[in-house]
PDB file of C-alpha atoms and ligand atoms in Angstrom:
ATOM      1  CA  MET A   1      23.024  11.175 -27.729  1.00 80.00           C
ATOM      2  CA  SER A   2      21.970  10.855 -31.353  1.00 86.00           C
ATOM      3  CA  ASP A   3      19.485  13.236 -32.976  1.00 86.00           C
ATOM      4  CA  LEU A   4      16.930  10.445 -33.027  1.00 87.00           C
ATOM      5  CA  ASP A   5      17.374   9.685 -29.311  1.00 86.00           C
ATOM      6  CA  GLU A   6      17.057  13.367 -28.511  1.00 86.00           C
ATOM      7  CA  PHE A   7      13.927  13.664 -30.621  1.00 86.00           C
ATOM      8  CA  LEU A   8      12.363  10.604 -28.928  1.00 86.00           C
ATOM      9  CA  GLU A   9      13.190  11.908 -25.465  1.00 85.00           C
ATOM     10  CA  GLN A  10      11.698  15.309 -26.222  1.00 87.00           C
ATOM     11  CA  SER A  11       8.570  13.670 -27.655  1.00 86.00           C
ATOM     12  CA  GLN A  12       8.152  11.580 -24.509  1.00 83.00           C
ATOM     13  CA  ASP A  13       8.564  14.639 -22.300  1.00 85.00           C
ATOM     14  CA  LEU A  14       5.941  16.491 -24.325  1.00 87.00           C
ATOM     15  CA  LEU A  15       3.517  13.566 -24.124  1.00 86.00           C
ATOM     16  CA  LEU A  16       4.027  13.248 -20.366  1.00 86.00           C
ATOM     17  CA  ALA A  17       3.453  16.990 -19.892  1.00 86.00           C
ATOM     18  CA  GLU A  18       0.270  16.721 -21.948  1.00 85.00           C
ATOM     19  CA  VAL A  19      -1.005  13.752 -19.889  1.00 85.00           C
ATOM     20  CA  ARG A  20      -0.170  15.540 -16.603  1.00 88.00           C
ATOM     21  CA  GLU A  21      -2.243  18.496 -17.757  1.00 88.00           C
ATOM     22  CA  HIS A  22      -5.408  16.405 -18.017  1.00 91.00           C
ATOM     23  CA  TYR A  23      -4.989  13.544 -15.546  1.00 94.00           C
ATOM     24  CA  SER A  24      -4.101  12.938 -11.887  1.00 96.00           C
ATOM     25  CA  GLU A  25      -0.708  11.707 -10.704  1.00 96.00           C
ATOM     26  CA  LYS A  26      -2.294   8.309  -9.946  1.00 97.00           C
ATOM     27  CA  VAL A  27      -3.435   8.037 -13.559  1.00 97.00           C
ATOM     28  CA  VAL A  28       0.070   8.939 -14.730  1.00 96.00           C
ATOM     29  CA  ASP A  29       1.508   6.282 -12.402  1.00 96.00           C
ATOM     30  CA  HIS A  30      -0.847   3.511 -13.654  1.00 97.00           C
ATOM     31  CA  TRP A  31      -0.250   4.603 -17.251  1.00 94.00           C
ATOM     32  CA  GLN A  32       3.517   4.425 -16.883  1.00 93.00           C
ATOM     33  CA  HIS A  33       3.495   1.343 -14.649  1.00 96.00           C
ATOM     34  CA  PRO A  34       0.334  -0.692 -15.344  1.00 97.00           C
ATOM     35  CA  ARG A  35      -0.236  -3.433 -12.749  1.00 96.00           C
ATOM     36  CA  ASN A  36       0.033  -6.937 -14.180  1.00 96.00           C
ATOM     37  CA  PRO A  37      -0.867  -6.292 -17.847  1.00 97.00           C
ATOM     38  CA  ARG A  38      -0.563  -9.852 -19.105  1.00 97.00           C
ATOM     39  CA  VAL A  39      -2.415 -12.981 -20.072  1.00 97.00           C
ATOM     40  CA  MET A  40      -2.659 -15.449 -17.170  1.00 97.00           C
ATOM     41  CA  HIS A  41      -2.485 -19.110 -18.053  1.00 96.00           C
ATOM     42  CA  GLY A  42      -5.083 -21.351 -16.422  1.00 96.00           C
ATOM     43  CA  PRO A  43      -6.981 -18.616 -14.535  1.00 98.00           C
ATOM     44  CA  ASP A  44      -9.703 -19.564 -12.041  1.00 97.00           C
ATOM     45  CA  GLY A  45     -11.881 -16.744 -13.340  1.00 97.00           C
ATOM     46  CA  HIS A  46     -11.741 -14.944 -16.670  1.00 98.00           C
ATOM     47  CA  ALA A  47     -13.869 -12.538 -18.685  1.00 98.00           C
ATOM     48  CA  LEU A  48     -13.584 -10.541 -21.888  1.00 98.00           C
ATOM     49  CA  ARG A  49     -15.881  -7.594 -22.493  1.00 98.00           C
ATOM     50  CA  GLN A  50     -16.098  -5.059 -25.277  1.00 96.00           C
ATOM     51  CA  GLY A  51     -17.089  -1.454 -24.658  1.00 92.00           C
ATOM     52  CA  GLU A  52     -19.381   0.494 -26.963  1.00 89.00           C
ATOM     53  CA  CYS A  53     -16.246   2.250 -28.239  1.00 90.00           C
ATOM     54  CA  GLY A  54     -14.966  -1.118 -29.508  1.00 93.00           C
ATOM     55  CA  ASP A  55     -12.200  -1.486 -26.904  1.00 94.00           C
ATOM     56  CA  ASP A  56     -11.690  -4.919 -25.386  1.00 97.00           C
ATOM     57  CA  MET A  57     -11.040  -5.438 -21.674  1.00 98.00           C
ATOM     58  CA  GLU A  58      -9.964  -8.828 -20.394  1.00 98.00           C
ATOM     59  CA  ILE A  59      -9.456  -9.788 -16.734  1.00 98.00           C
ATOM     60  CA  PHE A  60      -7.908 -12.944 -15.296  1.00 98.00           C
ATOM     61  CA  LEU A  61      -8.141 -14.061 -11.659  1.00 98.00           C
ATOM     62  CA  ARG A  62      -6.230 -16.566  -9.583  1.00 98.00           C
ATOM     63  CA  ILE A  63      -8.317 -17.504  -6.553  1.00 97.00           C
ATOM     64  CA  ARG A  64      -7.197 -19.508  -3.537  1.00 96.00           C
ATOM     65  CA  GLY A  65      -9.297 -20.130  -0.435  1.00 94.00           C
ATOM     66  CA  GLY A  66     -11.986 -17.769  -1.694  1.00 94.00           C
ATOM     67  CA  ARG A  67      -9.523 -14.885  -2.086  1.00 97.00           C
ATOM     68  CA  VAL A  68      -8.048 -13.236  -5.188  1.00 98.00           C
ATOM     69  CA  THR A  69      -4.337 -13.966  -4.886  1.00 98.00           C
ATOM     70  CA  GLU A  70      -3.459 -12.617  -8.325  1.00 98.00           C
ATOM     71  CA  ALA A  71      -5.256 -10.576 -10.962  1.00 98.00           C
ATOM     72  CA  SER A  72      -4.125  -9.434 -14.400  1.00 98.00           C
ATOM     73  CA  PHE A  73      -5.649  -7.594 -17.344  1.00 98.00           C
ATOM     74  CA  MET A  74      -5.242  -6.980 -21.055  1.00 98.00           C
ATOM     75  CA  THR A  75      -6.762  -4.260 -23.180  1.00 98.00           C
ATOM     76  CA  ASP A  76      -6.338  -2.938 -26.690  1.00 96.00           C
ATOM     77  CA  GLY A  77      -7.763   0.393 -25.616  1.00 92.00           C
ATOM     78  CA  CYS A  78      -6.332   3.822 -24.976  1.00 91.00           C
ATOM     79  CA  LEU A  79      -4.704   5.362 -21.897  1.00 94.00           C
ATOM     80  CA  THR A  80      -7.904   5.403 -19.846  1.00 96.00           C
ATOM     81  CA  SER A  81      -8.654   1.759 -20.664  1.00 97.00           C
ATOM     82  CA  ILE A  82      -5.176   0.834 -19.477  1.00 97.00           C
ATOM     83  CA  VAL A  83      -5.375   2.756 -16.200  1.00 98.00           C
ATOM     84  CA  THR A  84      -8.878   1.545 -15.316  1.00 98.00           C
ATOM     85  CA  GLY A  85      -7.919  -2.096 -16.000  1.00 98.00           C
ATOM     86  CA  SER A  86      -4.793  -1.599 -13.937  1.00 98.00           C
ATOM     87  CA  MET A  87      -6.714  -0.079 -11.027  1.00 98.00           C
ATOM     88  CA  ALA A  88      -9.392  -2.814 -11.195  1.00 98.00           C
ATOM     89  CA  VAL A  89      -6.820  -5.587 -10.766  1.00 98.00           C
ATOM     90  CA  GLU A  90      -4.968  -3.653  -8.072  1.00 98.00           C
ATOM     91  CA  LEU A  91      -8.190  -3.212  -6.090  1.00 98.00           C
ATOM     92  CA  ALA A  92      -9.216  -6.861  -6.576  1.00 98.00           C
ATOM     93  CA  THR A  93      -5.932  -8.401  -5.464  1.00 98.00           C
ATOM     94  CA  GLY A  94      -6.117  -9.647  -1.868  1.00 98.00           C
ATOM     95  CA  ARG A  95      -9.904  -9.277  -1.642  1.00 98.00           C
ATOM     96  CA  ASN A  96     -12.313 -12.160  -1.084  1.00 97.00           C
ATOM     97  CA  VAL A  97     -14.561 -12.973  -4.026  1.00 96.00           C
ATOM     98  CA  GLY A  98     -17.553 -11.095  -2.585  1.00 96.00           C
ATOM     99  CA  GLU A  99     -15.476  -7.959  -2.105  1.00 97.00           C
ATOM    100  CA  ALA A 100     -13.906  -8.270  -5.561  1.00 98.00           C
ATOM    101  CA  ARG A 101     -17.335  -8.670  -7.146  1.00 97.00           C
ATOM    102  CA  ALA A 102     -18.532  -5.497  -5.419  1.00 97.00           C
ATOM    103  CA  ILE A 103     -15.762  -3.270  -6.823  1.00 98.00           C
ATOM    104  CA  SER A 104     -17.618  -0.583  -8.721  1.00 98.00           C
ATOM    105  CA  ALA A 105     -16.773   1.919 -11.418  1.00 98.00           C
ATOM    106  CA  ARG A 106     -16.899   4.567  -8.673  1.00 98.00           C
ATOM    107  CA  ASP A 107     -14.262   2.664  -6.644  1.00 98.00           C
ATOM    108  CA  ILE A 108     -12.015   2.556  -9.719  1.00 98.00           C
ATOM    109  CA  LEU A 109     -12.530   6.256 -10.440  1.00 98.00           C
ATOM    110  CA  ASP A 110     -11.870   7.151  -6.782  1.00 98.00           C
ATOM    111  CA  GLY A 111      -8.713   4.996  -6.823  1.00 98.00           C
ATOM    112  CA  LEU A 112      -7.446   7.022  -9.777  1.00 98.00           C
ATOM    113  CA  ASP A 113      -8.467  10.366  -8.228  1.00 98.00           C
ATOM    114  CA  GLY A 114     -11.002  10.707 -11.025  1.00 97.00           C
ATOM    115  CA  LEU A 115     -11.024  10.804 -14.813  1.00 96.00           C
ATOM    116  CA  PRO A 116     -12.476  13.375 -17.209  1.00 93.00           C
ATOM    117  CA  GLY A 117     -16.230  12.850 -17.616  1.00 94.00           C
ATOM    118  CA  GLU A 118     -15.937  11.589 -21.175  1.00 93.00           C
ATOM    119  CA  SER A 119     -13.636   8.772 -19.980  1.00 93.00           C
ATOM    120  CA  GLU A 120     -15.659   7.564 -16.988  1.00 94.00           C
ATOM    121  CA  HIS A 121     -17.262   4.815 -19.086  1.00 95.00           C
ATOM    122  CA  CYS A 122     -13.851   3.089 -19.177  1.00 96.00           C
ATOM    123  CA  ALA A 123     -14.205   2.456 -15.422  1.00 97.00           C
ATOM    124  CA  GLU A 124     -17.647   0.941 -16.101  1.00 97.00           C
ATOM    125  CA  LEU A 125     -16.106  -1.458 -18.609  1.00 97.00           C
ATOM    126  CA  ALA A 126     -13.324  -2.454 -16.172  1.00 98.00           C
ATOM    127  CA  SER A 127     -15.709  -3.072 -13.253  1.00 98.00           C
ATOM    128  CA  GLU A 128     -18.174  -4.968 -15.466  1.00 98.00           C
ATOM    129  CA  THR A 129     -15.345  -7.190 -16.724  1.00 98.00           C
ATOM    130  CA  LEU A 130     -14.092  -7.809 -13.176  1.00 98.00           C
ATOM    131  CA  ARG A 131     -17.605  -8.762 -12.037  1.00 98.00           C
ATOM    132  CA  ALA A 132     -17.924 -11.146 -14.975  1.00 98.00           C
ATOM    133  CA  ALA A 133     -14.550 -12.761 -14.156  1.00 98.00           C
ATOM    134  CA  VAL A 134     -15.683 -13.382 -10.553  1.00 97.00           C
ATOM    135  CA  LYS A 135     -18.959 -14.803 -11.864  1.00 96.00           C
ATOM    136  CA  ASP A 136     -16.998 -17.103 -14.167  1.00 95.00           C
ATOM    137  CA  TYR A 137     -15.104 -18.393 -11.121  1.00 96.00           C
ATOM    138  CA  LEU A 138     -18.286 -18.864  -9.060  1.00 94.00           C
ATOM    139  CA  LEU A 139     -19.972 -20.705 -11.899  1.00 92.00           C
ATOM    140  CA  SER A 140     -17.012 -23.048 -12.267  1.00 91.00           C
ATOM    141  CA  GLN A 141     -17.200 -23.846  -8.537  1.00 90.00           C
ATOM    142  CA  ARG A 142     -20.894 -24.634  -8.624  1.00 81.00           C
ATOM    143  CA  GLU A 143     -21.028 -26.554 -11.860  1.00 69.00           C
ATOM    144  CA  PRO A 144     -17.533 -27.239 -13.207  1.00 62.00           C
ATOM    145  CA  TRP A 145     -18.789 -28.704 -16.473  1.00 60.00           C
ATOM    146  CA  LYS A 146     -20.580 -25.451 -17.376  1.00 58.00           C
ATOM    147  CA  LYS A 147     -17.364 -23.508 -17.649  1.00 56.00           C
ATOM    148  CA  ILE A 148     -16.380 -25.618 -20.610  1.00 54.00           C
ATOM    149  CA  TYR A 149     -19.496 -24.787 -22.617  1.00 52.00           C
ATOM    150  CA  GLN A 150     -20.733 -21.435 -21.386  1.00 54.00           C
ATOM    151  CA  GLN A 151     -19.155 -18.081 -22.100  1.00 50.00           C
ATOM    152  CA  ASP A 152     -19.998 -15.499 -19.431  1.00 47.00           C
TER     153      ASP A 152
HETATM  154 FE1  FES B   1     -13.008   2.563 -24.885  1.00 63.93          FE
HETATM  155 FE2  FES B   1     -12.636   3.739 -22.640  1.00 63.93          FE
HETATM  156  S1  FES B   1     -12.366   4.603 -24.591  1.00 63.93           S
HETATM  157  S2  FES B   1     -13.329   1.766 -22.902  1.00 63.93           S
END
């Protein structure tokens, strides 16, 4: 192993140890293996929201027979933005639209076994974005032409 490889490995170990000190194992898992972090082409529901911190959260939904069959997210935010987006799409997948719309920040926080208080607003941003993506889908079902002109 080269000196550079060794240095990188040690840095990663240190970072992981630091994250483990402050966050739950579920947070570590979603940070290391985020669920479906990608742009979805031709989603049935989509929303982009910006938090007060300036981070963007984007959620895409594929919906068949009134059920979320696939959900994905993108964010330019930090670790807690990534894990809350990841948990939001994990919780939404397989749910009917009413259930997906009802997923709250508390559900996301519980799914992650909590976050430090100063990071709880990230779960608010993820749940708000998910709700907006479901609304986008519902709007397109009611009045398809509106989706073309109206940003949710
Ligand atoms: Fe920006 Fe969490 S720090 S949404």
